[in-house]
CSV table of C-alpha atoms and ligand atoms in Angstrom, one decimal:
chain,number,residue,atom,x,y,z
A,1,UNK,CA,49.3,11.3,-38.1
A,2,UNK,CA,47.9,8.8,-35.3
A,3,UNK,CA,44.3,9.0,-35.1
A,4,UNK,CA,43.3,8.9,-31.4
A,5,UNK,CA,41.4,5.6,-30.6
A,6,UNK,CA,37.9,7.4,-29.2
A,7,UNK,CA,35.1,5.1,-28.4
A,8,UNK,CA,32.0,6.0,-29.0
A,9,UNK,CA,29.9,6.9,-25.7
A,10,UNK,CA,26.9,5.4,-24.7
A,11,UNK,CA,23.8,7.4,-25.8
A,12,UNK,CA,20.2,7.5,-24.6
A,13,UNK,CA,19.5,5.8,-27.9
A,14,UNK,CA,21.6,2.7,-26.5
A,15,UNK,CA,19.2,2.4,-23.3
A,16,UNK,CA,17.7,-1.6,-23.7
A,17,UNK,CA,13.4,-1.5,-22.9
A,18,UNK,CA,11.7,-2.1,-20.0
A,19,UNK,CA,9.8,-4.9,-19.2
A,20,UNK,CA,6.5,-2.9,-17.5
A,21,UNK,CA,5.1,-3.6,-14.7
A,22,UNK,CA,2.9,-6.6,-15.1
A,23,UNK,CA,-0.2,-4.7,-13.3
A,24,UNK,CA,0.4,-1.9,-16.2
A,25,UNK,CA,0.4,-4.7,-19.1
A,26,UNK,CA,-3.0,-6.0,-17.8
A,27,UNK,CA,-4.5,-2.3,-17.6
A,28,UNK,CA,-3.3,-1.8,-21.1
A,29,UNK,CA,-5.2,-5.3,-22.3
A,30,UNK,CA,-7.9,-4.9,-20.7
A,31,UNK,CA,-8.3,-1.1,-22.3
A,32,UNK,CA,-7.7,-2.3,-25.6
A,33,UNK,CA,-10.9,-4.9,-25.1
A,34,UNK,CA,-13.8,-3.9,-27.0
A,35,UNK,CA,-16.3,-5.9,-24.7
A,36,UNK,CA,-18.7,-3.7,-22.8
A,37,UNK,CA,-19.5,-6.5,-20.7
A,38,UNK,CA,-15.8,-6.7,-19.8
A,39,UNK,CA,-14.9,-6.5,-16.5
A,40,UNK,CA,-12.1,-5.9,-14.7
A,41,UNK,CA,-11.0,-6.9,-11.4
A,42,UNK,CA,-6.9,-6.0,-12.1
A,43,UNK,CA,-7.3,-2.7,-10.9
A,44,UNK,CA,-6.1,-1.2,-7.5
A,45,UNK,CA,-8.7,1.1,-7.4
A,46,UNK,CA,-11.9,1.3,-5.1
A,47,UNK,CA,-15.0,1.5,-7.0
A,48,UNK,CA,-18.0,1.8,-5.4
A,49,UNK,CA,-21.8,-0.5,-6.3
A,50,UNK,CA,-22.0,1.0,-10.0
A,51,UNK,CA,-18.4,0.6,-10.8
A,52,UNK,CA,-16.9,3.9,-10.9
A,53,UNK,CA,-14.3,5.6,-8.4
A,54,UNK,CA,-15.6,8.8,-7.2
A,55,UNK,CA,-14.0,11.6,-5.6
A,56,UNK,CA,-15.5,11.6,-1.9
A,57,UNK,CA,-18.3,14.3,-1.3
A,58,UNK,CA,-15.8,15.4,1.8
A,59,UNK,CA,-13.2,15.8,-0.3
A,60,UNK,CA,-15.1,18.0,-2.8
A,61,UNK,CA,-16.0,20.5,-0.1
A,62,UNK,CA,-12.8,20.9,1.1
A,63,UNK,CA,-11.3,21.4,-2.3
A,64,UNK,CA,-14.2,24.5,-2.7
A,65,UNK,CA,-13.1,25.9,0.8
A,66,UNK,CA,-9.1,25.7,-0.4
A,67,UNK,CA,-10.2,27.4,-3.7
A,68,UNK,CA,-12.2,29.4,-1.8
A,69,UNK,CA,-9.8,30.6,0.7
A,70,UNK,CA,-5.7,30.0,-0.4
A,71,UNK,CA,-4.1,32.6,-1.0
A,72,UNK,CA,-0.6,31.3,-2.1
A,73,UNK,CA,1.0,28.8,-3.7
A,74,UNK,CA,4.3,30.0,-2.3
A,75,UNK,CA,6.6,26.9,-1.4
A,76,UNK,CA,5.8,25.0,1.4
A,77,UNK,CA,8.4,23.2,2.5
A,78,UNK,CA,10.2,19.5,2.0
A,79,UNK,CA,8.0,18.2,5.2
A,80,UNK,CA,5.0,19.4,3.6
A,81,UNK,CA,1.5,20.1,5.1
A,82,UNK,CA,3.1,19.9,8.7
A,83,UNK,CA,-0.6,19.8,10.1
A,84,UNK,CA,-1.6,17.1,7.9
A,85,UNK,CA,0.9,15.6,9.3
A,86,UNK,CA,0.5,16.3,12.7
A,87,UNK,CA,-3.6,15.6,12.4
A,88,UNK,CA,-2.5,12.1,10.9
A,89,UNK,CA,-0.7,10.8,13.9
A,90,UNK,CA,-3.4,10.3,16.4
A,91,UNK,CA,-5.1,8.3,13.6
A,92,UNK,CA,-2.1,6.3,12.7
A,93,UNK,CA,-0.1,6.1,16.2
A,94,UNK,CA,-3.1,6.2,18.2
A,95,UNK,CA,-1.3,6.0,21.9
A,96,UNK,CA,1.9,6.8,20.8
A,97,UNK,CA,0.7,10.2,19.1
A,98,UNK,CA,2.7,12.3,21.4
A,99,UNK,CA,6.0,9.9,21.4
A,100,UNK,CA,8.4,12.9,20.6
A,101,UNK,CA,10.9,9.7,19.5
A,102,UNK,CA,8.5,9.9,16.3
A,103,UNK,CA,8.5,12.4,14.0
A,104,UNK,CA,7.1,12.1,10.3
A,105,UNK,CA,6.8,14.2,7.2
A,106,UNK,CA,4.4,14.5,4.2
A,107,UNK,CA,5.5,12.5,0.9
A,108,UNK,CA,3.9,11.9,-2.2
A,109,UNK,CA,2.0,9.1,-1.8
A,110,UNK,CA,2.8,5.9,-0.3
A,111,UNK,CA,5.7,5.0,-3.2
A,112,UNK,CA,7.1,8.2,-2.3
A,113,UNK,CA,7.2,7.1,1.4
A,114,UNK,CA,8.4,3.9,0.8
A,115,UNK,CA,11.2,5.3,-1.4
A,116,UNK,CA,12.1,7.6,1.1
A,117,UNK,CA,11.9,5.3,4.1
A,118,UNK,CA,14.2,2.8,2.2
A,119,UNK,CA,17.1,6.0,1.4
A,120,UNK,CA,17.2,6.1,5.3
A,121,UNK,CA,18.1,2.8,5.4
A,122,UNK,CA,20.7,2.6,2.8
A,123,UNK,CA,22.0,5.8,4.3
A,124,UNK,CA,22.8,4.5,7.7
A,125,UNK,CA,23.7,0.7,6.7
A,126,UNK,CA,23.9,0.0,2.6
A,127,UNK,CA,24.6,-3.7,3.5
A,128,UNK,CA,21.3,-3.8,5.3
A,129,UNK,CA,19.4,-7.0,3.6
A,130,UNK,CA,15.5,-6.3,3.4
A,131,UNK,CA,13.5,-9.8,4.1
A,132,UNK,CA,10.1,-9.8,1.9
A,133,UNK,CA,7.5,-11.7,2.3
A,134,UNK,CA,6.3,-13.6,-0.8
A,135,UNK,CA,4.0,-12.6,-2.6
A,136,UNK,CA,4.1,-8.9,-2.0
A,137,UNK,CA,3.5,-5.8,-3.7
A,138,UNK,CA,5.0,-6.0,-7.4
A,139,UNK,CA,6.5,-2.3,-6.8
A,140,UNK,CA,8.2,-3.0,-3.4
A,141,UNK,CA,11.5,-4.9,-5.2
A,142,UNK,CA,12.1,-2.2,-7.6
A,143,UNK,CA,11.9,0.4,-5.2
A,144,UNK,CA,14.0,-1.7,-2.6
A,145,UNK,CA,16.6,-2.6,-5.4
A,146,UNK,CA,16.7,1.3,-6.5
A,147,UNK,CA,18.5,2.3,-3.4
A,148,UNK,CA,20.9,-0.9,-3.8
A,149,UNK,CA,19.7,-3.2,-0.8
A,150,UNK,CA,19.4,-7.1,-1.1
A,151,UNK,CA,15.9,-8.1,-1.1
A,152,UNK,CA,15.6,-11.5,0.7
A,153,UNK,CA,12.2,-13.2,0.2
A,154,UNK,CA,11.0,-15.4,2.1
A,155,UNK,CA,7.3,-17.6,1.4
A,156,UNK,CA,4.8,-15.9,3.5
A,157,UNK,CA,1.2,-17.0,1.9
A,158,UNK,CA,0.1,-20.9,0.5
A,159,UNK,CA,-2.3,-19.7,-2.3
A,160,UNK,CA,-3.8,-23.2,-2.4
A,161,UNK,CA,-4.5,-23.2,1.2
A,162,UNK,CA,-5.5,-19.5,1.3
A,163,UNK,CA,-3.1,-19.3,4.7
A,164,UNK,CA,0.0,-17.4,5.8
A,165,UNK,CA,2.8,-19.5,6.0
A,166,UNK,CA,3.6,-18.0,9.6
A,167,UNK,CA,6.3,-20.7,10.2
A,168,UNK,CA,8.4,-19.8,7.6
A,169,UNK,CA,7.9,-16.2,8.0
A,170,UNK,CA,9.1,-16.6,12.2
A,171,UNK,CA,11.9,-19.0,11.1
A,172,UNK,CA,13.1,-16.3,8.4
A,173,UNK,CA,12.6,-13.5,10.7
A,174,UNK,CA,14.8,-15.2,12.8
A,175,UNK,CA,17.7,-16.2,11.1
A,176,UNK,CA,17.9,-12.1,10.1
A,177,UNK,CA,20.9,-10.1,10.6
A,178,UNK,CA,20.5,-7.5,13.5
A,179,UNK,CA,20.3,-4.2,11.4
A,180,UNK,CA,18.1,-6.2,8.6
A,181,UNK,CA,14.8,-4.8,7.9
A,182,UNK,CA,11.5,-6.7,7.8
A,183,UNK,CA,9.2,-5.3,5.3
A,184,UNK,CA,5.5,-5.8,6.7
A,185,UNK,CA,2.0,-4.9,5.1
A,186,UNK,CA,0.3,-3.4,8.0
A,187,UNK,CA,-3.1,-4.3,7.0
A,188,UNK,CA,-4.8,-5.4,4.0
A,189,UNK,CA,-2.1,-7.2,2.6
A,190,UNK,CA,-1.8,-6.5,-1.3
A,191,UNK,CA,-1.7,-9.0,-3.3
A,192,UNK,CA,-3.0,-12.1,-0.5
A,193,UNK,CA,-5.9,-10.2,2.1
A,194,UNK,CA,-3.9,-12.1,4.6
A,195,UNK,CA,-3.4,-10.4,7.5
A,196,UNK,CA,-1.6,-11.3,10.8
A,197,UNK,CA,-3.8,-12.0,13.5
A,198,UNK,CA,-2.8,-10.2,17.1
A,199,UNK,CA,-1.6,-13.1,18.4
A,200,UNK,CA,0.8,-14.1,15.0
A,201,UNK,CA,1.8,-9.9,15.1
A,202,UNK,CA,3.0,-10.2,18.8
A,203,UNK,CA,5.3,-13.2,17.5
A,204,UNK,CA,6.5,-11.2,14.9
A,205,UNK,CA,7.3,-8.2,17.1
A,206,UNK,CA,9.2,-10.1,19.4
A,207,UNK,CA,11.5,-11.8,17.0
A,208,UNK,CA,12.0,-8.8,15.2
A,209,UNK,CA,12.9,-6.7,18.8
A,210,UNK,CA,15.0,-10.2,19.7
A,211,UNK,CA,17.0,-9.9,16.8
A,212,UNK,CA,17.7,-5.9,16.7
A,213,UNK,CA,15.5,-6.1,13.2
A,214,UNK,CA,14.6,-2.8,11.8
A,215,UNK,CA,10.7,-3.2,10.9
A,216,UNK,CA,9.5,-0.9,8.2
A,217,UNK,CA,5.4,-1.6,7.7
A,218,UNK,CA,4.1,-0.6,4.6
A,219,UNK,CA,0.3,0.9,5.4
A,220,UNK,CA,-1.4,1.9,2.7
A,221,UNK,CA,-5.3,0.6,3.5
A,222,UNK,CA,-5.9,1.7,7.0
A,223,UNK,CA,-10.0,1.7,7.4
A,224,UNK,CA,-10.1,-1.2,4.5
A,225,UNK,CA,-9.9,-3.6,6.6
A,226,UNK,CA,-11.6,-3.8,9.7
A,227,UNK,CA,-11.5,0.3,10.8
A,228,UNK,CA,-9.2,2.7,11.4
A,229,UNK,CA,-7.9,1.7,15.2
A,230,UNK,CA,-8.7,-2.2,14.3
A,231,UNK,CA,-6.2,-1.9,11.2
A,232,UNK,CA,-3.7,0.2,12.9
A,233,UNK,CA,-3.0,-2.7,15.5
A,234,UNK,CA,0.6,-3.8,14.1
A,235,UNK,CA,1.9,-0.6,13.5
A,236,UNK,CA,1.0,0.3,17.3
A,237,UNK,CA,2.4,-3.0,18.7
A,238,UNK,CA,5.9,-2.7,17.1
A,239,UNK,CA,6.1,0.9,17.6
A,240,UNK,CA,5.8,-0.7,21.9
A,241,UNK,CA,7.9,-3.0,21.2
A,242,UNK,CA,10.9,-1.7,19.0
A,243,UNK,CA,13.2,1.2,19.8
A,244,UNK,CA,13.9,1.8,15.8
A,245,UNK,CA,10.5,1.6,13.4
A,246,UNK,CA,9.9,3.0,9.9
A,247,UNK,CA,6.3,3.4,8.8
A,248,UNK,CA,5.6,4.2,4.8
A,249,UNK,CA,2.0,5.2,5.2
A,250,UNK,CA,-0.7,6.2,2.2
A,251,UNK,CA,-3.7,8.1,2.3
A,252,UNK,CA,-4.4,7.8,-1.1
A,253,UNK,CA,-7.4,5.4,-0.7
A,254,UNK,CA,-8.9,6.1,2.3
A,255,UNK,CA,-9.5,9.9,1.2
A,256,UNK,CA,-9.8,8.2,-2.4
A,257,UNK,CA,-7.1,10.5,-4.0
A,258,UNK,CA,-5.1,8.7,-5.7
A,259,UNK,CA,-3.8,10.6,-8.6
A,260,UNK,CA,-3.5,13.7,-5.9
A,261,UNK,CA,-0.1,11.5,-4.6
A,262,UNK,CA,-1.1,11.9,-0.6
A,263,UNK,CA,1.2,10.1,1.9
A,264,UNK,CA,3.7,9.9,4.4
A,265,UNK,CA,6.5,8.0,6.3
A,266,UNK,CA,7.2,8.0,10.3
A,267,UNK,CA,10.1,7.1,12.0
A,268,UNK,CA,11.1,6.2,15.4
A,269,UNK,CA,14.3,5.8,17.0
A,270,UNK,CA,15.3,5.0,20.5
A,271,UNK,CA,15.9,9.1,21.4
A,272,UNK,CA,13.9,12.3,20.7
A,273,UNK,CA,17.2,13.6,19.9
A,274,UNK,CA,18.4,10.8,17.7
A,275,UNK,CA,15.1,11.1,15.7
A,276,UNK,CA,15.7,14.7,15.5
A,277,UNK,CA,18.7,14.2,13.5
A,278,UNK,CA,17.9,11.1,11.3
A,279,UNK,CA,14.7,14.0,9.9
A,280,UNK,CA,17.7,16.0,9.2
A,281,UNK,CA,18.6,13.2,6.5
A,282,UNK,CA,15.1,12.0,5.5
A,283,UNK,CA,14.5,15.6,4.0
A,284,UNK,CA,17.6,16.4,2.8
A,285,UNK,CA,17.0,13.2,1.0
A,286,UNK,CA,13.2,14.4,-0.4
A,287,UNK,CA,14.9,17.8,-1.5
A,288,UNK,CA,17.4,15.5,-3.2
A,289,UNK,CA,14.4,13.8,-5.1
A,290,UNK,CA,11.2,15.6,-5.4
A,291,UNK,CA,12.2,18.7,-3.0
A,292,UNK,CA,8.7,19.4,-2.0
A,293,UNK,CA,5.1,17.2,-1.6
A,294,UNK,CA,2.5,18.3,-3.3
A,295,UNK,CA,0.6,20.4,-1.5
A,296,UNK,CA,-3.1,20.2,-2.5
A,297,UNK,CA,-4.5,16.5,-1.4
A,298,UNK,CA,-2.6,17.1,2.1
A,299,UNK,CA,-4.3,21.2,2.4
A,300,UNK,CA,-7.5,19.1,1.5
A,301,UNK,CA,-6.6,16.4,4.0
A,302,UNK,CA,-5.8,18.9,6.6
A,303,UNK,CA,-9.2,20.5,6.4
A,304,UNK,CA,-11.3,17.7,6.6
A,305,UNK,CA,-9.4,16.5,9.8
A,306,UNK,CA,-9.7,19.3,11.5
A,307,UNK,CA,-13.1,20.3,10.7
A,308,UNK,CA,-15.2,17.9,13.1
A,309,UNK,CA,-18.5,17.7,10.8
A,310,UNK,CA,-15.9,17.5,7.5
A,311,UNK,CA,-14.2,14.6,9.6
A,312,UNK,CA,-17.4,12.9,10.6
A,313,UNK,CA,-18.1,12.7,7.5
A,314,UNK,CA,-14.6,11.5,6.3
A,315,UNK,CA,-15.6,8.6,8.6
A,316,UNK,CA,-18.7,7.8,7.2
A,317,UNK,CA,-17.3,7.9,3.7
A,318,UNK,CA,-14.4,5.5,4.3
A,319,UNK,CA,-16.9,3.3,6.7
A,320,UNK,CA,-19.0,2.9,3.0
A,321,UNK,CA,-15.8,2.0,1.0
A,322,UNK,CA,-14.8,-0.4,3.8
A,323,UNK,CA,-18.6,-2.2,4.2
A,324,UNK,CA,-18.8,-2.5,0.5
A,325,UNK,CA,-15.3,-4.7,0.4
A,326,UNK,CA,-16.4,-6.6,2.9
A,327,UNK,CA,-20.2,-7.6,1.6
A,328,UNK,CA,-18.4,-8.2,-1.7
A,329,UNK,CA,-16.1,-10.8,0.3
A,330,UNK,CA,-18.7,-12.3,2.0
A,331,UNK,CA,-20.8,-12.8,-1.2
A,332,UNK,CA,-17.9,-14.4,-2.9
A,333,UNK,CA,-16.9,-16.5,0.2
A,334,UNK,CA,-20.9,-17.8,0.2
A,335,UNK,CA,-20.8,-19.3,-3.1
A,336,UNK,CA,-18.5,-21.9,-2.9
A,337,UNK,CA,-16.6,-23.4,0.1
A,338,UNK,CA,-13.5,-22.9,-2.7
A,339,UNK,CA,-13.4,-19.4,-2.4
A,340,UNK,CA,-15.0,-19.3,1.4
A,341,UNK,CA,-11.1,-18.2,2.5
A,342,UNK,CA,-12.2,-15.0,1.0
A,343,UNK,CA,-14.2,-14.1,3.7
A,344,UNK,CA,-11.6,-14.3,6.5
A,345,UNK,CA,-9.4,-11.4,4.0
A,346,UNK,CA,-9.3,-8.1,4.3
A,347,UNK,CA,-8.8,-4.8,2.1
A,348,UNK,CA,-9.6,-5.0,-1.8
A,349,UNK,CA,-7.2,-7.6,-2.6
A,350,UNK,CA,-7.2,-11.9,-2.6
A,351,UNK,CA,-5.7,-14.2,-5.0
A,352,UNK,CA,-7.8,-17.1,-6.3
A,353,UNK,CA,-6.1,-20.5,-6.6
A,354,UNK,CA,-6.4,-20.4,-10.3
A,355,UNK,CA,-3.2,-21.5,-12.7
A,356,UNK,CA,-1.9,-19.5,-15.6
A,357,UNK,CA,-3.8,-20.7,-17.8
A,358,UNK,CA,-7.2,-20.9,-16.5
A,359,UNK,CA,-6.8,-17.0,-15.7
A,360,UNK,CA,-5.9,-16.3,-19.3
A,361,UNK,CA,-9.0,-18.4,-20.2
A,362,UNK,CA,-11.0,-16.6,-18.4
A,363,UNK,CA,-9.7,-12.9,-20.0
A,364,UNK,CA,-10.2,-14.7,-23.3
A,365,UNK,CA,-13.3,-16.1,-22.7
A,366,UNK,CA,-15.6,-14.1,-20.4
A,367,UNK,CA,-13.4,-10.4,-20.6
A,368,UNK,CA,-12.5,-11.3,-17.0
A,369,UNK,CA,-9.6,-9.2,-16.4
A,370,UNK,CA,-7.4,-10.3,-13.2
A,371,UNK,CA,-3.4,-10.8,-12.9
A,372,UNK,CA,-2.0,-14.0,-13.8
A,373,UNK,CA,-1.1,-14.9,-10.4
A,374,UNK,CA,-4.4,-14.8,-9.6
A,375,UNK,CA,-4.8,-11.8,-7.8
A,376,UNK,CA,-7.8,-9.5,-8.2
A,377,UNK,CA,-9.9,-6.6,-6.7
A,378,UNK,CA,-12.8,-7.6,-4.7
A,379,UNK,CA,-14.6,-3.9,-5.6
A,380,UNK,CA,-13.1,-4.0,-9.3
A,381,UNK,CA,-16.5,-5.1,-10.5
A,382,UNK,CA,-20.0,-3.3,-10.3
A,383,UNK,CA,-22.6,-5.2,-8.0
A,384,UNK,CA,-23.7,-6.1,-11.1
A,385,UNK,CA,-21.1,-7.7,-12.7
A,386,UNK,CA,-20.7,-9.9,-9.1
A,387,UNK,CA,-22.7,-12.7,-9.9
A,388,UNK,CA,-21.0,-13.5,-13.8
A,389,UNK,CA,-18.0,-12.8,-12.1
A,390,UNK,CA,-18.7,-15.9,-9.5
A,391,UNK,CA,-20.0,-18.1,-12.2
A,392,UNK,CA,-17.3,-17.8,-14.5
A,393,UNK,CA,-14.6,-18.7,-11.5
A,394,UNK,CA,-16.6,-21.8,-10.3
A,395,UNK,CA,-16.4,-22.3,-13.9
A,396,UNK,CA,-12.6,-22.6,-13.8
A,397,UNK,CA,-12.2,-24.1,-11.0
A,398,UNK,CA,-14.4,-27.0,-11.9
A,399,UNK,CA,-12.6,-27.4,-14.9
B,401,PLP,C1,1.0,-2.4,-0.5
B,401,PLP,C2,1.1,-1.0,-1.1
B,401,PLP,N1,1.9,-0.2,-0.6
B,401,PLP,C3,2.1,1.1,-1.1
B,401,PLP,C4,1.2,1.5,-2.2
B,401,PLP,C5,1.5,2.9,-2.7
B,401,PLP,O1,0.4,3.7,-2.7
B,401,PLP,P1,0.4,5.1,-3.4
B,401,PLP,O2,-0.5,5.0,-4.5
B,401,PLP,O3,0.0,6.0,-2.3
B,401,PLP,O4,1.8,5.4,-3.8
B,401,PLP,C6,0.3,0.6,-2.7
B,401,PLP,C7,-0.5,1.0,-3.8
B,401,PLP,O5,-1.1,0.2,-4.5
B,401,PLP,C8,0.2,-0.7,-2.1
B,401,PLP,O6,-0.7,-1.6,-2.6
């Protein structure tokens, strides 16, 4: 009798591990550090003068009131909170608010927008190469290579020099395919602080529109930086300038809600009609992956923005958060002209000019927790953990 030659199937069993993300390993070391006086400046969080990351008093009352007051939790759609949505675009589009070529929808977070934003684009052009900027967000690869487009990186920031390598970006940008899309941080750049001046975003606008690029801005820290409108200034100019625009937005810090998963993603196309149908396809691809947002930060969102004295508020909140990144900066920036570039940064991030090994020094040595390319959060530490956090990097870079 012949035996039939049946190979064995792969299992889950034969799945290889994953390297984790590095930002993951360093949370997990820095956990695992029994030093109280630890600190750690690794995190993507905001934490306020004491060190701690507090829900925002607006955000509290509006979660009473939606306790208070919702009366289902009925499905609500794969556009989610359409108010939220519609109370967001003033603040995010500013003058192009009632551009009926842009329509948007609610996502979770600003990894579910960006996700989401890239489907599009492998949906209309799977050959479509995606230049990156380097360094840029560790997550923005994977989720770029999980849809199957080519990530193309380009230099974009001279950590020695603390300065954005604008002619390489321009000259990379410009040797793009029409249909290519340039990935840009709209403000707050994570991991650098470098942000395009106005000038250096009006060159960028008009090679991408000269070349028929597709630019998708990433904004996940608007009022970080320099305010609301101020940090908004990119989005606004390409959105002039380019008949197609994607924008992957968060709201996950600047209502501080970031396990609540709040964001969302605009697009723009040359046509109200055209838009009309590429929504068709952005949600039929959110049903395909997480089918609905969830509701609560957006119904939390949605009532802050729309209450005036809950918005005020809201304003004054985020106005704190963004004033206590910036005296952090400028107190690092003051004491040394080494790390004065820290000054001219915005949002919570900036890398130091520190190699390998003097960053693993100074996790060893002082419980100084930062990534190893440098990178670290501005308000990771306490105000009282600023000035041994200074000492021990003048320390290393002495050495
Ligand atoms: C540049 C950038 N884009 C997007 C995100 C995603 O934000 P969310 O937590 O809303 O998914 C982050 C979060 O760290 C980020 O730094």
């Amino acid at each position: 009798m012949l035996t039939p030659a049946v190979t064995k199937a792969r299992g889950l069993a034969d799945l290889p591990p994953v390297q984790s993300d590095s930002l993951l390993q360093l949370i997990a070391l820095c956990d695992a550090d029994p030093r109280p006086e630890k600190i750690d400046v690794g995190v993507g969080v905001f934490r306020d003068g004491a060190g701690n990351t507090p829900i925002l008093k607006v955000m509290k009352e509006a979660e009473q009131r939606l306790l208070d007051t919702q009366v289902t939790k009925a499905y609500i759609g794969s556009a989610g909170d359409k108010r939220f949505v519609e109370l967001l675009r003033p603040i995010l589009l500013g003058e192009h608010a009632d551009d009926d070529r842009i329509a948007g929808i609610q996502t979770p977070g600003g990894c579910g927008a960006l996700r989401l934003a890239f489907e599009l684009i492998a949906t209309v052009n799977p050959t479509a190469r995606v230049l990156v900027g380097t360094p840029t967000w560790p997550n923005h690869p994977p989720i770029i290579n999980a849809v199957r487009l080519e990530v193309v990186d380009y230099p974009f920031y001279e950590r020695g020099q603390g300065a954005i390598r604008f002619d390489d970006m321009l000259a990379a940008l410009s040797a793009a395919d029409p249909g290519d899309v340039a990935l840009l941080h709209g403000c707050c750049h994570n991991p650098t602080g470098a942000d395009l001046s106005e000038d250096q975003w009006r060159d960028v606008a008009r090679v991408v529109a000269d070349r028929g690029l597709i630019p998708l801005i990433d904004i996940a820290y608007q009022g970080f930086g320099r305010g609301l409108e101020e940090d908004a200034f990119g989005v606004r100019l390409l959105l002039s300038t380019c008949d197609e625009v994607l924008i992957a937005q968060s709201c996950d810090k600047n209502f501080s809600c970031y396990r609540d998963r709040l964001g969302s993603v605009f697009l723009k196309t040359g046509s109200a009609s055209a838009t009309a149908t590429a929504m068709t396809h952005l949600l039929q691809r959110a049903r395909e992956m997480w089918s609905m947002p969830p509701d609560h930060p957006a119904a939390c969102a949605h009532i802050i923005l729309e209450d005036p004295e809950l918005r005020a508020r809201w304003l004054v909140e985020l106005a704190n958060m963004r004033d206590r990144i910036n005296s952090v900066r400028a107190r690092i920036a003051a004491a040394d002209p080494r790390l004065a570039f820290i000054g001219r940064q915005y949002g919570m991030f900036s890398m130091l000019p520190l190699s390998v090994e003097q960053v693993v020094k100074l996790r060893t040595e002082y419980g100084i927790y930062m990534a190893d390319s440098g990178r670290f959060n501005v308000v990771g530490m306490s105000d009282g953990e600023i000035d041994r956090f200074i000492a021990a990097v003048v320390e290393a870079l002495d050495a």
